[in-house]
mmCIF file of C-alpha atoms in Angstrom:
data_model
loop_
_atom_site.group_PDB
_atom_site.id
_atom_site.type_symbol
_atom_site.label_atom_id
_atom_site.label_comp_id
_atom_site.label_asym_id
_atom_site.label_seq_id
_atom_site.Cartn_x
_atom_site.Cartn_y
_atom_site.Cartn_z
ATOM 1 C CA MET A 26 -12.150 44.247 -12.165
ATOM 2 C CA MET A 27 -14.179 46.079 -9.541
ATOM 3 C CA ASP A 28 -12.475 49.036 -7.956
ATOM 4 C CA ASN A 29 -11.688 48.011 -4.383
ATOM 5 C CA GLN A 30 -12.900 51.253 -2.879
ATOM 6 C CA ASP A 31 -16.292 50.800 -4.600
ATOM 7 C CA ALA A 32 -16.806 47.165 -3.599
ATOM 8 C CA PRO A 33 -20.124 46.699 -1.781
ATOM 9 C CA ARG A 34 -19.921 46.373 1.982
ATOM 10 C CA SER A 35 -21.509 42.911 1.829
ATOM 11 C CA ALA A 36 -18.585 41.745 -0.308
ATOM 12 C CA ARG A 37 -16.107 42.818 2.366
ATOM 13 C CA PRO A 38 -17.679 41.505 5.596
ATOM 14 C CA LEU A 39 -14.701 42.290 7.874
ATOM 15 C CA HIS A 40 -13.660 45.602 6.333
ATOM 16 C CA GLY A 41 -15.121 47.826 9.043
ATOM 17 C CA MET A 42 -13.547 45.765 11.806
ATOM 18 C CA PHE A 43 -10.033 45.987 10.394
ATOM 19 C CA THR A 44 -10.360 49.617 9.352
ATOM 20 C CA ALA A 45 -10.977 50.386 13.025
ATOM 21 C CA VAL A 46 -7.653 48.834 14.018
ATOM 22 C CA PRO A 47 -6.339 50.253 17.308
ATOM 23 C CA PRO A 48 -2.792 51.611 17.676
ATOM 24 C CA ARG A 49 -2.012 48.709 20.035
ATOM 25 C CA TYR A 50 -2.865 46.032 17.435
ATOM 26 C CA ASP A 51 0.710 44.707 17.190
ATOM 27 C CA LEU A 52 1.220 44.753 20.946
ATOM 28 C CA ILE A 53 -1.965 42.770 21.519
ATOM 29 C CA ASN A 54 -0.909 40.153 18.956
ATOM 30 C CA HIS A 55 2.421 39.711 20.745
ATOM 31 C CA ILE A 56 0.726 39.421 24.146
ATOM 32 C CA ILE A 57 -1.904 36.852 23.139
ATOM 33 C CA THR A 58 0.705 34.634 21.439
ATOM 34 C CA PHE A 59 3.381 35.223 24.119
ATOM 35 C CA GLY A 60 5.563 36.692 21.387
ATOM 36 C CA MET A 61 5.576 33.491 19.339
ATOM 37 C CA ASP A 62 3.933 35.226 16.372
ATOM 38 C CA VAL A 63 7.274 36.956 15.698
ATOM 39 C CA GLY A 64 9.047 33.639 15.145
ATOM 40 C CA TRP A 65 6.158 32.212 13.149
ATOM 41 C CA ARG A 66 6.272 35.140 10.727
ATOM 42 C CA ARG A 67 10.048 34.799 10.496
ATOM 43 C CA LEU A 68 9.580 31.157 9.487
ATOM 44 C CA ALA A 69 6.989 32.183 6.886
ATOM 45 C CA ALA A 70 9.367 34.832 5.530
ATOM 46 C CA ARG A 71 12.179 32.286 5.165
ATOM 47 C CA THR A 72 9.802 29.939 3.367
ATOM 48 C CA CYS A 73 8.711 32.713 0.996
ATOM 49 C CA LEU A 74 12.350 33.494 0.184
ATOM 50 C CA LYS A 75 13.393 29.964 -0.782
ATOM 51 C CA GLY A 76 14.764 30.005 -4.312
ATOM 52 C CA ASN A 77 15.255 33.779 -4.247
ATOM 53 C CA PRO A 78 11.938 34.759 -5.905
ATOM 54 C CA PRO A 79 11.980 38.141 -7.711
ATOM 55 C CA ARG A 80 8.386 39.106 -6.854
ATOM 56 C CA ILE A 81 6.522 38.396 -3.625
ATOM 57 C CA LEU A 82 3.023 39.509 -2.630
ATOM 58 C CA ASP A 83 1.939 39.656 1.012
ATOM 59 C CA ILE A 84 -1.876 39.423 0.999
ATOM 60 C CA GLY A 85 -3.812 40.936 3.886
ATOM 61 C CA CYS A 86 -0.510 42.383 5.038
ATOM 62 C CA GLY A 87 -2.052 44.391 7.880
ATOM 63 C CA THR A 88 0.603 46.409 9.676
ATOM 64 C CA GLY A 89 3.325 44.924 7.480
ATOM 65 C CA ASP A 90 5.205 42.513 9.736
ATOM 66 C CA LEU A 91 5.560 39.716 7.167
ATOM 67 C CA SER A 92 6.400 42.108 4.293
ATOM 68 C CA ILE A 93 9.063 43.867 6.341
ATOM 69 C CA ASN A 94 10.511 40.582 7.585
ATOM 70 C CA ILE A 95 10.809 39.351 4.003
ATOM 71 C CA ALA A 96 12.346 42.649 2.855
ATOM 72 C CA LYS A 97 15.011 42.542 5.579
ATOM 73 C CA HIS A 98 16.332 39.187 4.366
ATOM 74 C CA ALA A 99 15.626 39.296 0.620
ATOM 75 C CA SER A 100 18.217 39.864 -2.069
ATOM 76 C CA LYS A 101 18.387 43.244 -3.782
ATOM 77 C CA GLU A 102 16.640 41.745 -6.828
ATOM 78 C CA THR A 103 13.513 40.811 -4.852
ATOM 79 C CA HIS A 104 10.643 43.261 -4.590
ATOM 80 C CA ILE A 105 7.855 42.815 -2.057
ATOM 81 C CA THR A 106 4.327 44.169 -2.307
ATOM 82 C CA GLY A 107 2.006 44.322 0.693
ATOM 83 C CA LEU A 108 -1.725 44.480 -0.052
ATOM 84 C CA ASP A 109 -4.516 45.221 2.415
ATOM 85 C CA TYR A 110 -7.926 46.871 2.348
ATOM 86 C CA SER A 111 -7.473 48.676 5.687
ATOM 87 C CA GLN A 112 -5.846 52.055 5.097
ATOM 88 C CA PRO A 113 -5.166 52.631 8.836
ATOM 89 C CA MET A 114 -3.222 49.364 8.939
ATOM 90 C CA LEU A 115 -1.258 50.318 5.820
ATOM 91 C CA ASP A 116 -0.407 53.694 7.346
ATOM 92 C CA ILE A 117 1.179 51.877 10.285
ATOM 93 C CA ALA A 118 2.955 49.467 7.909
ATOM 94 C CA LYS A 119 4.552 52.334 5.986
ATOM 95 C CA LEU A 120 5.863 53.935 9.175
ATOM 96 C CA LYS A 121 7.298 50.594 10.296
ATOM 97 C CA ALA A 122 8.997 50.122 6.911
ATOM 98 C CA VAL A 123 10.694 53.513 7.271
ATOM 99 C CA LYS A 124 11.894 52.598 10.753
ATOM 100 C CA ALA A 125 13.188 49.231 9.491
ATOM 101 C CA GLY A 126 15.012 50.879 6.580
ATOM 102 C CA VAL A 127 13.256 48.873 3.862
ATOM 103 C CA THR A 128 11.121 51.541 2.159
ATOM 104 C CA GLY A 129 12.829 50.943 -1.193
ATOM 105 C CA ARG A 130 12.287 47.203 -0.992
ATOM 106 C CA VAL A 131 8.586 46.970 -0.166
ATOM 107 C CA THR A 132 5.526 48.761 -1.544
ATOM 108 C CA PHE A 133 2.231 48.882 0.346
ATOM 109 C CA ILE A 134 -0.978 49.272 -1.647
ATOM 110 C CA THR A 135 -4.694 49.358 -0.875
ATOM 111 C CA GLY A 136 -6.521 46.467 -2.466
ATOM 112 C CA ASP A 137 -8.940 43.593 -2.013
ATOM 113 C CA ALA A 138 -7.842 39.956 -2.026
ATOM 114 C CA ALA A 139 -10.891 39.072 -4.115
ATOM 115 C CA SER A 140 -9.747 41.430 -6.874
ATOM 116 C CA ILE A 141 -5.941 41.587 -6.818
ATOM 117 C CA PRO A 142 -4.767 44.477 -9.042
ATOM 118 C CA PHE A 143 -2.044 42.546 -10.896
ATOM 119 C CA PRO A 144 -1.978 40.513 -14.126
ATOM 120 C CA ASP A 145 -2.052 36.727 -14.405
ATOM 121 C CA ASP A 146 1.118 34.761 -13.512
ATOM 122 C CA HIS A 147 2.773 37.843 -12.008
ATOM 123 C CA PHE A 148 4.209 36.721 -8.651
ATOM 124 C CA ASP A 149 6.693 33.988 -7.823
ATOM 125 C CA CYS A 150 5.397 33.667 -4.261
ATOM 126 C CA LEU A 151 2.415 34.823 -2.225
ATOM 127 C CA GLY A 152 2.546 34.959 1.555
ATOM 128 C CA ILE A 153 -0.195 35.527 4.094
ATOM 129 C CA SER A 154 0.156 35.746 7.872
ATOM 130 C CA PHE A 155 -2.904 35.385 10.092
ATOM 131 C CA ALA A 156 -5.319 36.656 7.452
ATOM 132 C CA PHE A 157 -6.056 33.385 5.633
ATOM 133 C CA ARG A 158 -8.694 32.524 8.238
ATOM 134 C CA ASN A 159 -10.413 35.863 7.599
ATOM 135 C CA LEU A 160 -10.491 35.158 3.854
ATOM 136 C CA THR A 161 -11.788 31.606 4.128
ATOM 137 C CA TYR A 162 -13.834 31.100 7.309
ATOM 138 C CA ASN A 163 -17.538 31.872 6.786
ATOM 139 C CA ASN A 164 -16.529 34.360 4.102
ATOM 140 C CA PRO A 165 -18.774 34.502 1.011
ATOM 141 C CA LEU A 166 -15.698 35.408 -1.051
ATOM 142 C CA CYS A 167 -13.618 32.406 0.045
ATOM 143 C CA HIS A 168 -13.507 30.843 -3.428
ATOM 144 C CA PRO A 169 -12.844 34.124 -5.299
ATOM 145 C CA HIS A 170 -9.999 34.822 -2.852
ATOM 146 C CA LEU A 171 -8.343 31.483 -3.583
ATOM 147 C CA ALA A 172 -8.990 31.823 -7.318
ATOM 148 C CA GLU A 173 -7.300 35.238 -7.321
ATOM 149 C CA VAL A 174 -4.259 33.908 -5.485
ATOM 150 C CA LYS A 175 -3.920 31.126 -8.034
ATOM 151 C CA ARG A 176 -4.447 33.550 -10.927
ATOM 152 C CA VAL A 177 -1.638 35.955 -9.994
ATOM 153 C CA LEU A 178 0.831 33.183 -9.082
ATOM 154 C CA LYS A 179 3.241 31.977 -11.743
ATOM 155 C CA PRO A 180 3.086 28.247 -12.594
ATOM 156 C CA GLY A 181 5.104 26.468 -9.919
ATOM 157 C CA GLY A 182 4.769 29.465 -7.572
ATOM 158 C CA ARG A 183 4.345 29.046 -3.813
ATOM 159 C CA TYR A 184 1.472 30.106 -1.557
ATOM 160 C CA VAL A 185 2.829 30.353 2.008
ATOM 161 C CA ILE A 186 0.257 30.536 4.794
ATOM 162 C CA VAL A 187 0.924 30.957 8.506
ATOM 163 C CA GLU A 188 -2.299 30.838 10.473
ATOM 164 C CA SER A 189 -3.940 29.751 13.698
ATOM 165 C CA SER A 190 -4.844 26.091 13.516
ATOM 166 C CA GLN A 191 -6.653 23.266 15.235
ATOM 167 C CA PRO A 192 -4.464 20.815 17.160
ATOM 168 C CA GLU A 193 -5.110 17.246 16.017
ATOM 169 C CA ASN A 194 -4.899 15.970 19.601
ATOM 170 C CA ARG A 195 -8.334 16.386 21.203
ATOM 171 C CA LEU A 196 -6.993 17.212 24.668
ATOM 172 C CA ILE A 197 -4.622 19.883 23.362
ATOM 173 C CA ARG A 198 -7.417 21.205 21.163
ATOM 174 C CA SER A 199 -9.715 21.556 24.193
ATOM 175 C CA VAL A 200 -7.017 23.448 26.110
ATOM 176 C CA SER A 201 -6.446 25.693 23.099
ATOM 177 C CA HIS A 202 -10.161 26.484 22.878
ATOM 178 C CA LEU A 203 -10.309 27.342 26.575
ATOM 179 C CA TYR A 204 -7.352 29.686 26.101
ATOM 180 C CA LEU A 205 -9.012 31.403 23.149
ATOM 181 C CA ARG A 206 -12.263 31.976 24.994
ATOM 182 C CA GLY A 207 -10.859 32.681 28.442
ATOM 183 C CA PHE A 208 -7.774 34.738 27.580
ATOM 184 C CA VAL A 209 -7.461 35.868 23.976
ATOM 185 C CA GLY A 210 -10.990 37.259 23.661
ATOM 186 C CA PRO A 211 -11.159 39.079 27.025
ATOM 187 C CA VAL A 212 -7.584 40.421 26.935
ATOM 188 C CA GLY A 213 -7.938 41.617 23.350
ATOM 189 C CA MET A 214 -11.201 43.365 24.170
ATOM 190 C CA LEU A 215 -9.735 44.959 27.298
ATOM 191 C CA LEU A 216 -6.587 46.302 25.663
ATOM 192 C CA SER A 217 -8.181 47.407 22.391
ATOM 193 C CA GLY A 218 -11.636 48.494 23.423
ATOM 194 C CA ASN A 219 -12.858 46.690 20.292
ATOM 195 C CA LYS A 220 -15.140 43.953 21.577
ATOM 196 C CA GLY A 221 -16.319 42.818 18.153
ATOM 197 C CA ALA A 222 -12.859 42.346 16.668
ATOM 198 C CA TYR A 223 -11.443 40.190 19.432
ATOM 199 C CA ASN A 224 -14.624 38.237 19.979
ATOM 200 C CA TYR A 225 -14.442 37.416 16.254
ATOM 201 C CA LEU A 226 -10.757 36.498 16.561
ATOM 202 C CA ALA A 227 -11.339 34.095 19.447
ATOM 203 C CA GLU A 228 -14.452 32.467 18.014
ATOM 204 C CA SER A 229 -13.213 32.122 14.417
ATOM 205 C CA ALA A 230 -9.922 30.614 15.627
ATOM 206 C CA ARG A 231 -11.817 28.233 17.925
ATOM 207 C CA ARG A 232 -14.082 27.068 15.113
ATOM 208 C CA TYR A 233 -11.525 27.107 12.294
ATOM 209 C CA TYR A 234 -10.708 24.136 10.096
ATOM 210 C CA LEU A 235 -8.420 21.243 10.916
ATOM 211 C CA PRO A 236 -5.183 21.096 8.849
ATOM 212 C CA ARG A 237 -6.572 18.337 6.636
ATOM 213 C CA GLN A 238 -9.636 20.504 5.920
ATOM 214 C CA VAL A 239 -7.407 23.432 4.914
ATOM 215 C CA LYS A 240 -5.551 21.035 2.621
ATOM 216 C CA GLY A 241 -8.865 19.982 1.073
ATOM 217 C CA LEU A 242 -9.809 23.622 0.526
ATOM 218 C CA LEU A 243 -6.530 24.309 -1.254
ATOM 219 C CA LEU A 244 -6.751 21.152 -3.363
ATOM 220 C CA ALA A 245 -10.289 22.058 -4.415
ATOM 221 C CA ALA A 246 -8.991 25.484 -5.500
ATOM 222 C CA GLY A 247 -6.454 23.803 -7.793
ATOM 223 C CA PHE A 248 -3.281 23.946 -5.702
ATOM 224 C CA ARG A 249 -0.945 20.941 -5.427
ATOM 225 C CA ASP A 250 1.900 19.505 -3.324
ATOM 226 C CA ILE A 251 0.391 20.909 -0.138
ATOM 227 C CA ARG A 252 2.542 20.624 2.959
ATOM 228 C CA TYR A 253 1.815 21.425 6.585
ATOM 229 C CA ARG A 254 3.989 22.061 9.632
ATOM 230 C CA ALA A 255 2.382 22.291 13.077
ATOM 231 C CA LEU A 256 3.546 25.128 15.322
ATOM 232 C CA PHE A 257 3.192 25.159 19.124
ATOM 233 C CA PHE A 258 1.463 21.772 19.380
ATOM 234 C CA GLY A 259 -0.779 22.659 16.431
ATOM 235 C CA ALA A 260 -2.253 25.892 17.813
ATOM 236 C CA ALA A 261 -0.793 27.494 14.692
ATOM 237 C CA GLY A 262 0.514 26.058 11.466
ATOM 238 C CA LEU A 263 2.473 26.722 8.295
ATOM 239 C CA HIS A 264 0.844 25.580 5.047
ATOM 240 C CA VAL A 265 2.706 25.650 1.723
ATOM 241 C CA ALA A 266 0.870 25.036 -1.549
ATOM 242 C CA TYR A 267 2.011 25.224 -5.188
ATOM 243 C CA LYS A 268 0.285 26.307 -8.371
#
């Protein structure tokens, strides 16, 4: 496998953006979702923990919120790994894990979702919170990302995805798009000073796939029994797929 640090820049199109994460990244996420992202990650964590899986991987873990949430409620036998290619984000995640008292339960490592540094059939569950869109929308490595997830999952293992979504209702979808363009983008830019990152966030969320299209993407990658739960009128959603 290619060493993640040596991967060509073209193979990691968003790397620079997420390496330049501002210290107020978490605060901005809470503001633009009115704090609902906390509950959505808690739901994803509970879904990951069903059946008491021994090994869980949080892909694109960012500043560690999903990993830490899982670790707080997991049994002592469960170990959680958080993987991200942004070292500044991982540095924040490690500090948060210390504060939460879960340093012995979760390990954060630098890595690329297109080349996950674990053997085949290794994890019982993979979770991802608000990074699935980055891995799949207009990303040349979309299919390698999904293939890697499937490779490291054990047969019967779960892939739990919480992500922004497109409301099925056209009126609600129009309101959601106005909110993304008129509030999320400008407020994110103002508070972070990172125009590119929050312009990307607003536009990629506005143009992202409908739930049935996400299901088709997962089916094409070889996953099965795909389930979807709309959150906040469909502005976000929880997808669960099985290997």
